[in-house]
PDB file of C-alpha atoms and ligand atoms in Angstrom:
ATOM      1  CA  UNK A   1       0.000   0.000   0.000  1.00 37.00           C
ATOM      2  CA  UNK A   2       1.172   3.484  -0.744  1.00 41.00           C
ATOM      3  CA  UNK A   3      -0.286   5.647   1.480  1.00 49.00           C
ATOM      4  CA  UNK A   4       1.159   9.102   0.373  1.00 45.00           C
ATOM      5  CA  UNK A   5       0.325  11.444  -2.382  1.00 52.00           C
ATOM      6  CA  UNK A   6       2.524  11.068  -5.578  1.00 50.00           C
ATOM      7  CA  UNK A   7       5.446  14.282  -5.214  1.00 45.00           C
ATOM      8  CA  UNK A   8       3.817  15.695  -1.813  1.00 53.00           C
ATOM      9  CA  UNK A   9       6.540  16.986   0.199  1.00 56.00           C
ATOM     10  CA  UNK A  10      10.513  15.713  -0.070  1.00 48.00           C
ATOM     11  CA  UNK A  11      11.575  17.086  -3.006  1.00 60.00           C
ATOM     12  CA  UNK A  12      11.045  14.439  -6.139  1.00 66.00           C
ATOM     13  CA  UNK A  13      15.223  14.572  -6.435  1.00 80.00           C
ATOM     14  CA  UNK A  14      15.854  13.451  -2.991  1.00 94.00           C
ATOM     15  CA  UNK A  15      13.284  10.554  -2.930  1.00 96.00           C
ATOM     16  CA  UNK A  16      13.755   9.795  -6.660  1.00 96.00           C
ATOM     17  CA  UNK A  17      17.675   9.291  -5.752  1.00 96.00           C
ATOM     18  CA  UNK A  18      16.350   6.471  -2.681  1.00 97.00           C
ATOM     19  CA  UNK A  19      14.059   4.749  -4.601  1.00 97.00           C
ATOM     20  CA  UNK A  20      16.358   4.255  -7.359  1.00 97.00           C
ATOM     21  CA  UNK A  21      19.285   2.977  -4.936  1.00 97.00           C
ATOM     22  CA  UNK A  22      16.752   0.744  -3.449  1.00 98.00           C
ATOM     23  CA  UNK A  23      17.165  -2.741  -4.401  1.00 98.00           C
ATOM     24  CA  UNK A  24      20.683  -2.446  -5.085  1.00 98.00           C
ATOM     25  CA  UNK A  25      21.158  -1.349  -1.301  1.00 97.00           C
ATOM     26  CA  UNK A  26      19.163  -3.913  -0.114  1.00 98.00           C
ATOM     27  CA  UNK A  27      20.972  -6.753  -1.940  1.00 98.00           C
ATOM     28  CA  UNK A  28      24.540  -5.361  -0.617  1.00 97.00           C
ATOM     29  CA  UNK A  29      23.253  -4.344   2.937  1.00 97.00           C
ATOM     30  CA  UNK A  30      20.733  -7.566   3.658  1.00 98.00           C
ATOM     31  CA  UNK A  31      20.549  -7.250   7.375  1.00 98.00           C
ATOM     32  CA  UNK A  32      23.352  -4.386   7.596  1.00 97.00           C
ATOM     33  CA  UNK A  33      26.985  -3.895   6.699  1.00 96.00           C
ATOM     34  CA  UNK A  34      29.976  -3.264   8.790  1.00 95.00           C
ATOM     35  CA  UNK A  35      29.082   0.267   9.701  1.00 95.00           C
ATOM     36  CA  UNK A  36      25.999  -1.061  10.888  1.00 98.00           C
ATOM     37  CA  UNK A  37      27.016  -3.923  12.705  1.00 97.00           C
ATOM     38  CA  UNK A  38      30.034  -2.339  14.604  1.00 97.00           C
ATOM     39  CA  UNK A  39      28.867   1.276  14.988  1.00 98.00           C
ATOM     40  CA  UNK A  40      25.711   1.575  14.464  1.00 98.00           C
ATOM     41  CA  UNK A  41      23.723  -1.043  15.738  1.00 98.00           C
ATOM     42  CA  UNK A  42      25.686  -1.727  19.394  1.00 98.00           C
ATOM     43  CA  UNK A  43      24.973   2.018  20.646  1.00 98.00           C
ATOM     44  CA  UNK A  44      21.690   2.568  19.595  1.00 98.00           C
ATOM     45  CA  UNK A  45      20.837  -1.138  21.138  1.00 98.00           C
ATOM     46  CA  UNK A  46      22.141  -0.291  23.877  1.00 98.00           C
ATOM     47  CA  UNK A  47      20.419   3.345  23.936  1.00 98.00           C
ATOM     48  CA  UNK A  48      17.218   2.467  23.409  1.00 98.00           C
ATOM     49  CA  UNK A  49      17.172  -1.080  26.180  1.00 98.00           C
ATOM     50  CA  UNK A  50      14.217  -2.097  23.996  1.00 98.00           C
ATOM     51  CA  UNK A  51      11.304  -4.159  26.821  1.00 98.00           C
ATOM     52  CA  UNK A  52      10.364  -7.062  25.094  1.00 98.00           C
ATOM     53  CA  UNK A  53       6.529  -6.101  24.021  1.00 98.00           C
ATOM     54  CA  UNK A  54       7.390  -2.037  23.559  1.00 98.00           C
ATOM     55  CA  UNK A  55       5.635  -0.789  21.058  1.00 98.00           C
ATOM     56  CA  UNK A  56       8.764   1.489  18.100  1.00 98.00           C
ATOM     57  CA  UNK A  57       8.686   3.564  15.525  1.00 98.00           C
ATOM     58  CA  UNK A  58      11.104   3.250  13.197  1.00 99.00           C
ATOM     59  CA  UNK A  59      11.618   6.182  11.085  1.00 98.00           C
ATOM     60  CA  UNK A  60      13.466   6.038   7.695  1.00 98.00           C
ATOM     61  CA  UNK A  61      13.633   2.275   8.107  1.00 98.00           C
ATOM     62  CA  UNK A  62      15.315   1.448   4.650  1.00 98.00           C
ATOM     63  CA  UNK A  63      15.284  -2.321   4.070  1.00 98.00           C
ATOM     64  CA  UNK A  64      14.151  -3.141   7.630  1.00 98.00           C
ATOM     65  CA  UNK A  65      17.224  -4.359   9.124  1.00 98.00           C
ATOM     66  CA  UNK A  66      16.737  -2.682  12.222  1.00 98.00           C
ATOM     67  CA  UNK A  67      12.896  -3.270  12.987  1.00 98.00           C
ATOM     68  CA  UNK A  68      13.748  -6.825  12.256  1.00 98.00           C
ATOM     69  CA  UNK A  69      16.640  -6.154  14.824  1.00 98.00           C
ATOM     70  CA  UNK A  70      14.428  -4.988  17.452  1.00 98.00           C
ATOM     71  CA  UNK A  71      11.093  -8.002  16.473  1.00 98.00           C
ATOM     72  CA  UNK A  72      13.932  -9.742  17.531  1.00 98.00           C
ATOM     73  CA  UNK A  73      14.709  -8.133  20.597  1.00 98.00           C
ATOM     74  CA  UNK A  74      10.471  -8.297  21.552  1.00 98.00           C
ATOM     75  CA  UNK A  75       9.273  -5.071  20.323  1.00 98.00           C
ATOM     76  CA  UNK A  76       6.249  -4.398  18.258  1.00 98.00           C
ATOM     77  CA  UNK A  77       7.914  -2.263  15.387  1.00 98.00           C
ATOM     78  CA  UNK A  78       5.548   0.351  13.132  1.00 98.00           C
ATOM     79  CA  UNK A  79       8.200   1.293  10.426  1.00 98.00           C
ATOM     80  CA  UNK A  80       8.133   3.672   8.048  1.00 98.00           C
ATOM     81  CA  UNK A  81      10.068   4.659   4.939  1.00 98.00           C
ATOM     82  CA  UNK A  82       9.114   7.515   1.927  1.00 97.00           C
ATOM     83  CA  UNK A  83      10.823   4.856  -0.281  1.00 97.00           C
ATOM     84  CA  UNK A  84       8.055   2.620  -1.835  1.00 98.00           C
ATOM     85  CA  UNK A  85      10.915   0.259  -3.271  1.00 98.00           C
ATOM     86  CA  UNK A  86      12.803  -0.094   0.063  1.00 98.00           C
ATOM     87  CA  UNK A  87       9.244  -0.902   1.444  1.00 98.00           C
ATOM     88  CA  UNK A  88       8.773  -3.427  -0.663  1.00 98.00           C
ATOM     89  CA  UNK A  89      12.760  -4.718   0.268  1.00 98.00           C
ATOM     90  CA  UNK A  90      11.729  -4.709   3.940  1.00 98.00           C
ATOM     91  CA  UNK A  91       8.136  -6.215   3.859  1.00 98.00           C
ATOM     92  CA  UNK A  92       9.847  -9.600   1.284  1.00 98.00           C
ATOM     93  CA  UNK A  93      12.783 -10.065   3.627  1.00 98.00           C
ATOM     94  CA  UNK A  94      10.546  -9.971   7.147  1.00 98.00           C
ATOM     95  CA  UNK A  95       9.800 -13.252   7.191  1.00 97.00           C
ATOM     96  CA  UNK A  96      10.149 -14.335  10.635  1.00 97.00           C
ATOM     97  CA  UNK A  97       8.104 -12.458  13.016  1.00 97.00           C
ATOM     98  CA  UNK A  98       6.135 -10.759   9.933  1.00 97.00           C
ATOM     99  CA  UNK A  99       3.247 -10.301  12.888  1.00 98.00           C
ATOM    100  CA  UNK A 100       5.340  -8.151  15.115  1.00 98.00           C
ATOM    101  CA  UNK A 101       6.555  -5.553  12.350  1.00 98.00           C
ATOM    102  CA  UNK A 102       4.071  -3.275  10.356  1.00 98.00           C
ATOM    103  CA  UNK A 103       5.462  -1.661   6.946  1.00 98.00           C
ATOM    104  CA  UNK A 104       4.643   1.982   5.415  1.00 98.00           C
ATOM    105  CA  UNK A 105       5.080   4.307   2.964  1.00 98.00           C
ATOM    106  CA  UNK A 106       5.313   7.218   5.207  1.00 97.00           C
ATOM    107  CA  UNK A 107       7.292  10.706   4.626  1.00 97.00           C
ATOM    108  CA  UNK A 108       8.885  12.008   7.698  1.00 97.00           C
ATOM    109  CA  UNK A 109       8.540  15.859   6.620  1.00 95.00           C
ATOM    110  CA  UNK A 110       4.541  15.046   6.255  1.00 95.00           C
ATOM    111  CA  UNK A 111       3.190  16.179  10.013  1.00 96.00           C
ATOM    112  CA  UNK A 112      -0.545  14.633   9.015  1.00 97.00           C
ATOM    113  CA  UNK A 113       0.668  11.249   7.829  1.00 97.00           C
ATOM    114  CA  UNK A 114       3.067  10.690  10.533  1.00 97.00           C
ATOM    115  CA  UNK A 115       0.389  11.318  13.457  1.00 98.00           C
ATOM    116  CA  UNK A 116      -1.870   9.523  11.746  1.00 97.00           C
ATOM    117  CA  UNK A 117       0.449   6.605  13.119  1.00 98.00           C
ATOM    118  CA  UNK A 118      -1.637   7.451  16.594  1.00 98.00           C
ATOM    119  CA  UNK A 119      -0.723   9.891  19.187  1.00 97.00           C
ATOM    120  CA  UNK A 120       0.769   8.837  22.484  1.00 97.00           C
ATOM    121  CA  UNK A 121       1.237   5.426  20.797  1.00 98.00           C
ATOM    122  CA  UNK A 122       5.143   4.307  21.089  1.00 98.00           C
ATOM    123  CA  UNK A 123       7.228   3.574  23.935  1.00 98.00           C
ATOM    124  CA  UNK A 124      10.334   4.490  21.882  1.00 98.00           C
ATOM    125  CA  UNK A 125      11.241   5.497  18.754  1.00 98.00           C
ATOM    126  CA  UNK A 126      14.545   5.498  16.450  1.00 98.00           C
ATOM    127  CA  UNK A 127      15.879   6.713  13.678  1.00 99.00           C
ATOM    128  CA  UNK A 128      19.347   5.236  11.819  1.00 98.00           C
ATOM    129  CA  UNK A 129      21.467   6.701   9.606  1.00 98.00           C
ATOM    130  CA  UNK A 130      18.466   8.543   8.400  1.00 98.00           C
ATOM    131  CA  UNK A 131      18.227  12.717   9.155  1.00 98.00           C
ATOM    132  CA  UNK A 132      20.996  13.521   7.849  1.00 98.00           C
ATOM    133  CA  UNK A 133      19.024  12.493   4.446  1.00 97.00           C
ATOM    134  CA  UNK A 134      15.819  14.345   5.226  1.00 97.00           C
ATOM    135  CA  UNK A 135      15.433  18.250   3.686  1.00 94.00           C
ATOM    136  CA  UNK A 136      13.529  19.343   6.976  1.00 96.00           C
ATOM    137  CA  UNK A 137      13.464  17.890  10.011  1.00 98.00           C
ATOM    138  CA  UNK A 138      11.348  20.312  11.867  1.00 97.00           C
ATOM    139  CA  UNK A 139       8.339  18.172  11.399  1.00 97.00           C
ATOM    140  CA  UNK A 140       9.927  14.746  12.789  1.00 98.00           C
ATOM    141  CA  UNK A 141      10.731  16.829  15.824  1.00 98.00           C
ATOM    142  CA  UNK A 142       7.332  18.567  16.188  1.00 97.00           C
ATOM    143  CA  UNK A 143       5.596  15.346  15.294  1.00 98.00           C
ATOM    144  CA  UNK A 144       7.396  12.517  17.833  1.00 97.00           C
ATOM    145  CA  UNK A 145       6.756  14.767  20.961  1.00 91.00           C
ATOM    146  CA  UNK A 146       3.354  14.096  20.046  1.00 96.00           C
ATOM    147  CA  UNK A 147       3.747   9.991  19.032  1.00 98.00           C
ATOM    148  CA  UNK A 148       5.831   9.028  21.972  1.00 98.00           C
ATOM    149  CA  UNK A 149       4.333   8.776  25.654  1.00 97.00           C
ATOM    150  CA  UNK A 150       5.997  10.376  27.891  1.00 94.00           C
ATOM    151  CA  UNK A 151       7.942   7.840  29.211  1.00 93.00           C
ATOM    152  CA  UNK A 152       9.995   6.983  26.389  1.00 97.00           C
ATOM    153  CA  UNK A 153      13.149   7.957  24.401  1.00 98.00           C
ATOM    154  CA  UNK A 154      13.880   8.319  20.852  1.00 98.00           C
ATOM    155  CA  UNK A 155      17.574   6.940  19.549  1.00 98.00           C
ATOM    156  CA  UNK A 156      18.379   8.518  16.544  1.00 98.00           C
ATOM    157  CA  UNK A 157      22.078   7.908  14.550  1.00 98.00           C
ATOM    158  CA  UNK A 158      24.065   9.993  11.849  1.00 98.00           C
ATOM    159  CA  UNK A 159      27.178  10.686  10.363  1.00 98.00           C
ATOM    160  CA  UNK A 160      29.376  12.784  12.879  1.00 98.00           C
ATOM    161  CA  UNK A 161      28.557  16.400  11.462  1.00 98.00           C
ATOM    162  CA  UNK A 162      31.977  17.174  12.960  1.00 98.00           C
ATOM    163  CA  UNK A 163      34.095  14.651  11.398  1.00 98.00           C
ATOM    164  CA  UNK A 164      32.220  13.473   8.278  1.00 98.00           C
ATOM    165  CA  UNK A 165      30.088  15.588   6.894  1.00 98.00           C
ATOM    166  CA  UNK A 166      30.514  16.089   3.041  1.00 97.00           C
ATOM    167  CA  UNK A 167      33.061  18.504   3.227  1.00 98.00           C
ATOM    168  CA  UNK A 168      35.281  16.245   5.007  1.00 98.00           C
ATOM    169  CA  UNK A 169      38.188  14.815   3.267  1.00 97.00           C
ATOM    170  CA  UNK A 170      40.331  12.143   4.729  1.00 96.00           C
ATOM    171  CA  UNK A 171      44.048  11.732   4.281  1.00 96.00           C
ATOM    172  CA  UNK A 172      47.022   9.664   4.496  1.00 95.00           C
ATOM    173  CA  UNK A 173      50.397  11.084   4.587  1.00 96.00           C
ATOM    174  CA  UNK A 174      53.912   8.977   5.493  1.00 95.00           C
ATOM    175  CA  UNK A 175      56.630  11.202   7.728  1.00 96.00           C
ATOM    176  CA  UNK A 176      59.913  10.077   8.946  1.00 96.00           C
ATOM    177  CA  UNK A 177      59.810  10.388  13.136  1.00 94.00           C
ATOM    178  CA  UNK A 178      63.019   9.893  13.976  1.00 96.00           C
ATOM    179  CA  UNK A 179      63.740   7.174  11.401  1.00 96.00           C
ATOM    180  CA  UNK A 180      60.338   5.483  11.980  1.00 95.00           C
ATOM    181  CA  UNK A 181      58.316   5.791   8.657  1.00 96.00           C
ATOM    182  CA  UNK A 182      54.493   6.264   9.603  1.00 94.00           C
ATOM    183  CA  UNK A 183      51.410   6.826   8.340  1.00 94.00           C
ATOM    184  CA  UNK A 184      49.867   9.609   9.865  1.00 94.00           C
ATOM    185  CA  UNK A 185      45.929   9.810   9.228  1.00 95.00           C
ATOM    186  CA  UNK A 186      44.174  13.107   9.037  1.00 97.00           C
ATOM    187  CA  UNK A 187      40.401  14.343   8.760  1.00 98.00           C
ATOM    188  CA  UNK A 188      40.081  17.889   7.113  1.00 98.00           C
ATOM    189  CA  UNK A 189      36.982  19.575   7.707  1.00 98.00           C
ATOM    190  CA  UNK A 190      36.249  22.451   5.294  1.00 98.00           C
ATOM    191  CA  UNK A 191      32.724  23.561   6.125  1.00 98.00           C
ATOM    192  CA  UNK A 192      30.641  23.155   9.569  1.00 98.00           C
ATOM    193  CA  UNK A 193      28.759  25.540  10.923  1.00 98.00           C
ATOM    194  CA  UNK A 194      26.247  26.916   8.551  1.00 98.00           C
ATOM    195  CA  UNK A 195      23.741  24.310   6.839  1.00 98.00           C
ATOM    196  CA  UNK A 196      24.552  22.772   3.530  1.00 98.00           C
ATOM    197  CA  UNK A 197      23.401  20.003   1.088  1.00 97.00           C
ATOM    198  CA  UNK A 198      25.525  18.348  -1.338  1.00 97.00           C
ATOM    199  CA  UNK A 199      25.355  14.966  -2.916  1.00 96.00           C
ATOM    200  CA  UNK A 200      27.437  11.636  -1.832  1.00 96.00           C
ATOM    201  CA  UNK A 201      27.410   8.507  -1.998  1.00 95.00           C
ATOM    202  CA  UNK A 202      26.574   6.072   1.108  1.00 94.00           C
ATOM    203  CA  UNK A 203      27.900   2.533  -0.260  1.00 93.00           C
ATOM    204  CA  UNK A 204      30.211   2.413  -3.104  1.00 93.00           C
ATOM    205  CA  UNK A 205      28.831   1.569  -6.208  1.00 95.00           C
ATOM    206  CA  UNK A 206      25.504   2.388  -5.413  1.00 96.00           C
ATOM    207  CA  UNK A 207      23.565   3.688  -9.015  1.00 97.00           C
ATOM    208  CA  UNK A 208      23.390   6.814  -8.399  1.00 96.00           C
ATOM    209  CA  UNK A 209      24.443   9.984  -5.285  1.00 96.00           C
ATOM    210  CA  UNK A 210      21.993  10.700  -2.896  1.00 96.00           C
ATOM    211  CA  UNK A 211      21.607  14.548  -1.059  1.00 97.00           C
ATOM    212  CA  UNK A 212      23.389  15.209   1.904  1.00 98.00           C
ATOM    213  CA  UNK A 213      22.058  17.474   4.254  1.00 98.00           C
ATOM    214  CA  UNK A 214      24.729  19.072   6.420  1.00 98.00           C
ATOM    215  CA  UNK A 215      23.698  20.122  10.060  1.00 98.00           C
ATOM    216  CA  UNK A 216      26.146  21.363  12.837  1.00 98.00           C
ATOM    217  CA  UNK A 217      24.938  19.647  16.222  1.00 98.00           C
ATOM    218  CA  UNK A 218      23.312  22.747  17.231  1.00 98.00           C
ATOM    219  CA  UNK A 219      21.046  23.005  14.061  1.00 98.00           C
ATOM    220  CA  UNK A 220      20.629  19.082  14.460  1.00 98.00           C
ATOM    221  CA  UNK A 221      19.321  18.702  18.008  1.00 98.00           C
ATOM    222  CA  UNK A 222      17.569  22.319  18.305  1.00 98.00           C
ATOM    223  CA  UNK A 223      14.439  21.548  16.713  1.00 98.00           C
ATOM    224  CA  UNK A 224      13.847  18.260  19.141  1.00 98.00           C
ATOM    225  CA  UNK A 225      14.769  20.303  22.316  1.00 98.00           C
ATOM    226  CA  UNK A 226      12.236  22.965  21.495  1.00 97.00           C
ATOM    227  CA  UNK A 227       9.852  20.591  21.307  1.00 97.00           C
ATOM    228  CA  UNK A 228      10.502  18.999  24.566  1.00 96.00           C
ATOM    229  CA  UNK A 229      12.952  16.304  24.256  1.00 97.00           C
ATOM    230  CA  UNK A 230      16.168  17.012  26.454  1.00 97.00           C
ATOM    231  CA  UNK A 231      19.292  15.068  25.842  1.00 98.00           C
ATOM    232  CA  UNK A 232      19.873  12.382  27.705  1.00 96.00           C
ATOM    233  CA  UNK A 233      22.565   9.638  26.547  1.00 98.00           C
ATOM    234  CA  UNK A 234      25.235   9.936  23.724  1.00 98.00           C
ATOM    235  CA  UNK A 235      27.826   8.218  21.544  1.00 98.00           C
ATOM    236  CA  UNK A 236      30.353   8.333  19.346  1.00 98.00           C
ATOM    237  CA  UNK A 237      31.889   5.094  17.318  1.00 98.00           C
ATOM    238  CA  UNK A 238      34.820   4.599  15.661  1.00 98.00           C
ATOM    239  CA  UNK A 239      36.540   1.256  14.235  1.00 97.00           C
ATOM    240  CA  UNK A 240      39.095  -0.437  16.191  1.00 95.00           C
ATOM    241  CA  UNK A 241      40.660  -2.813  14.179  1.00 92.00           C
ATOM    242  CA  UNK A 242      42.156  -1.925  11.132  1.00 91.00           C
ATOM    243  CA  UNK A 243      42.827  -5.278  10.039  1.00 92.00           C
ATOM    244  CA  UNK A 244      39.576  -4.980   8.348  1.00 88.00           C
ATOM    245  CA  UNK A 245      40.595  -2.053   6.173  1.00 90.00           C
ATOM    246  CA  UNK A 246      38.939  -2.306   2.767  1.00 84.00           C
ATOM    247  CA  UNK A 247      41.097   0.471   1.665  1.00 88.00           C
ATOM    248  CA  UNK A 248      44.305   2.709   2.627  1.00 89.00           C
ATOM    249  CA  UNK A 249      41.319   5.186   3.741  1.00 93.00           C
ATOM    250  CA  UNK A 250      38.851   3.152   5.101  1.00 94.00           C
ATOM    251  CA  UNK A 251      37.167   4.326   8.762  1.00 96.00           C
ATOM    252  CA  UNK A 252      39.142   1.476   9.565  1.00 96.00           C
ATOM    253  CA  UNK A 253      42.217   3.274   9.959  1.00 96.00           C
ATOM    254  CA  UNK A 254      40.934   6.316  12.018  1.00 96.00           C
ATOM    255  CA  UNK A 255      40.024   4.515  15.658  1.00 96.00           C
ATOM    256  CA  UNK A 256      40.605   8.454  17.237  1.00 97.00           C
ATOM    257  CA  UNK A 257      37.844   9.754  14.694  1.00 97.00           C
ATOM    258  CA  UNK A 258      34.194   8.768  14.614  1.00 98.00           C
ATOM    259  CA  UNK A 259      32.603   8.688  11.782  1.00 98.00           C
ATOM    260  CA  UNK A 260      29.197   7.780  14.022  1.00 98.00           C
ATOM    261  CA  UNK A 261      27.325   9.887  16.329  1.00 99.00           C
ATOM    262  CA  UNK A 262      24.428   8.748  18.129  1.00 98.00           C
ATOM    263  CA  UNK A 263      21.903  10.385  20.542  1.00 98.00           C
ATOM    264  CA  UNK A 264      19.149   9.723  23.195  1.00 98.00           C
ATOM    265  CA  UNK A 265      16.811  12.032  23.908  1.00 98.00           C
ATOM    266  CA  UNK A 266      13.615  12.261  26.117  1.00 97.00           C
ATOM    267  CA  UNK A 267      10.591  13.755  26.880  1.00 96.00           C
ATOM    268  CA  UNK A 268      11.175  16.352  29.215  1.00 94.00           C
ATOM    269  CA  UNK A 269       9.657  15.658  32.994  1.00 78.00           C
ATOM    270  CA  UNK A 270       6.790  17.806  32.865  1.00 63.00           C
ATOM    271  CA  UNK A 271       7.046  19.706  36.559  1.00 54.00           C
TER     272      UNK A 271
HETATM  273  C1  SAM B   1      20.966   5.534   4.862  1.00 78.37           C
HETATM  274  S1  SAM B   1      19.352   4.905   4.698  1.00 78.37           S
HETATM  275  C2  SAM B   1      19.108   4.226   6.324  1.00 78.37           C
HETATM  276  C3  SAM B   1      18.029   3.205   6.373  1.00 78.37           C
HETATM  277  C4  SAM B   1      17.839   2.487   7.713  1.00 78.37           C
HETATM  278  N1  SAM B   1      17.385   3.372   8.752  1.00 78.37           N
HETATM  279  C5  SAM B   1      19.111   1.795   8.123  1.00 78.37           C
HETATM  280  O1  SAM B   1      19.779   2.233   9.069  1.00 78.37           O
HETATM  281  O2  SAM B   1      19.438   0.785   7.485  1.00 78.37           O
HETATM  282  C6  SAM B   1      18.372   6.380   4.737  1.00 78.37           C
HETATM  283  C7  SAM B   1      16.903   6.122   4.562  1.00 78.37           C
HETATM  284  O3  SAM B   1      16.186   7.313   4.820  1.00 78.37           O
HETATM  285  C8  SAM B   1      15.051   7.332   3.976  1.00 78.37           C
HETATM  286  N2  SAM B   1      14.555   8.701   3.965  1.00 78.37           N
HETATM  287  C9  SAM B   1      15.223   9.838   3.614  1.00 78.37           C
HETATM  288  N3  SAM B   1      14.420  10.900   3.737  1.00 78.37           N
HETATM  289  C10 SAM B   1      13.227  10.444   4.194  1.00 78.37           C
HETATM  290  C11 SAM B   1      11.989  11.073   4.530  1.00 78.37           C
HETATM  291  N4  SAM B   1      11.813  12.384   4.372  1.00 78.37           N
HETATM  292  N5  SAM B   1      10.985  10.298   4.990  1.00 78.37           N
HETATM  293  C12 SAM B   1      11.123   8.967   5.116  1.00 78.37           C
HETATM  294  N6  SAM B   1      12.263   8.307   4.790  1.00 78.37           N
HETATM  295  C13 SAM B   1      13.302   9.052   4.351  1.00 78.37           C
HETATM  296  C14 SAM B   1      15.604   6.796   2.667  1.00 78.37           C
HETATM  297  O4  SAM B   1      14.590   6.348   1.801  1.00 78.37           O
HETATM  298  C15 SAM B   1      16.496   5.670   3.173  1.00 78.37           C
HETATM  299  O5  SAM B   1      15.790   4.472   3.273  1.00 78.37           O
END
């Protein structure tokens, strides 16, 4: 079921970019890569301590791999993705505990289709790897103070907006320290502070660049603290064995630099 309207909000390029990556991510990614496994999944796990028979949202839920993640872990998932074709990716590869996950086509800058999910409904929410993607966020933020009860948390993941934003470029240089040849292993950060979109690529060799959009951390968590939420929990991955370098400038390399930032925040105790 499609239950949007045909162009309604995201901008055609930014969806039109997902749902053309779709099944090519999905076959590569299955139930999530490395960056998943080892930085993405652990924190926000242990983040969100999912109670088996919680009822999450998962926003921005690409193939699934994480509402599958947390069927497993005893939640009741509601998932939603403004991707038809990863929709379709998620709903054919749930097929163990297809009861406790429900699918949608869902936009997460549409305010009236996202509380139409129910008000007060979810004990937690969580969003991977996802805002940085979305043109507005505004909405999300306004919308989950009204879907979680106020005794939850929402978990959300992105890429570090310090260290690798799209204006980041990573480096390898060799110097001679005192006879010892070494690599030495820099980040370069070129813009921060203000805003910006630009395109990228999230797995190599995917058909086509999605659009990046840029947010320092104030721009990033102001729109969920004005509507409530107060930080409460945070973390920051980075690889630790380079061993599993794919190349001389893989994450891999950089165990002082993570590439992963991820956040809890709350409902603020009303007083
Ligand atoms: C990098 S993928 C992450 C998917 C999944 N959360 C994961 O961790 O595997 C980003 C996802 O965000 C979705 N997305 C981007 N903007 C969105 C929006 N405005 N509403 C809903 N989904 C959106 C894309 O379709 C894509 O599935």
């Amino acid at each position: 079921m499609v239950d949007r309207k045909e162009g309604e909000r995201a901008s055609d390029g930014v969806r039109a970019a997902w749902e053309t990556n779709a099944e090519w991510w999905d076959a590569y990614y299955k139930e999530g890569n490395d960056f998943h496994r080892t930085l993405i999944a652990p924190p926000t796990e242990r983040l969100l301590a999912i109670e088996p028979g919680e009822t999450v949202l998962d926003v921005a839920c690409g193939n699934g791999a994480f509402s599958r993640r947390m069927a497993q872990l005893g939640a009741r998932v509601v998932a939603f993705d403004f991707s038809e074709p990863f929709i379709r990716c998620a709903r054919k590869r749930t097929v163990e505990r297809a009861d406790r996950i429900e699918y949608r086509v869902i936009d997460a800058t549409d305010r009236e289709r996202m509380l139409s999910l129910g008000e007060g409904r979810f004990d937690a929410a969580v969003c991977t790897m996802a805002i940085m993607d979305m043109e507005e966020i505004e909405p999300l933020a306004e919308t989950l103070s009204l879907l979680l009860k106020s005794s939850s948390r929402f978990v959300l993941s992105v890429l570090h907006p310090c260290f690798n934003n799209p204006s980041c470029r990573m480096s390898a240089e060799q110097e001679d320290r005192d006879g010892d040849l070494r690599t030495v292993r820099t980040v370069k950060v070129e813009r921060y502070m203000t805003p910006f979109s630009a395109k990228g690529i999230g797995i190599v060799g995917q058909p086509v660049p999605q659009t990046y959009f840029h947010r320092p951390l104030h721009a990033l968590l102001e729109p969920f603290l004005r509507n409530g939420l107060v930080l409460d929990g945070l973390e920051e991955t980075a690889f630790t064995d380079p061993s599993n370098a794919r190349g001389p400038l893989s994450w891999d390399h950089y165990p002082e630099i993570p590439p992963v930032l991820v956040v809890r925040l709350r409902p603020a105790l009303r007083r």
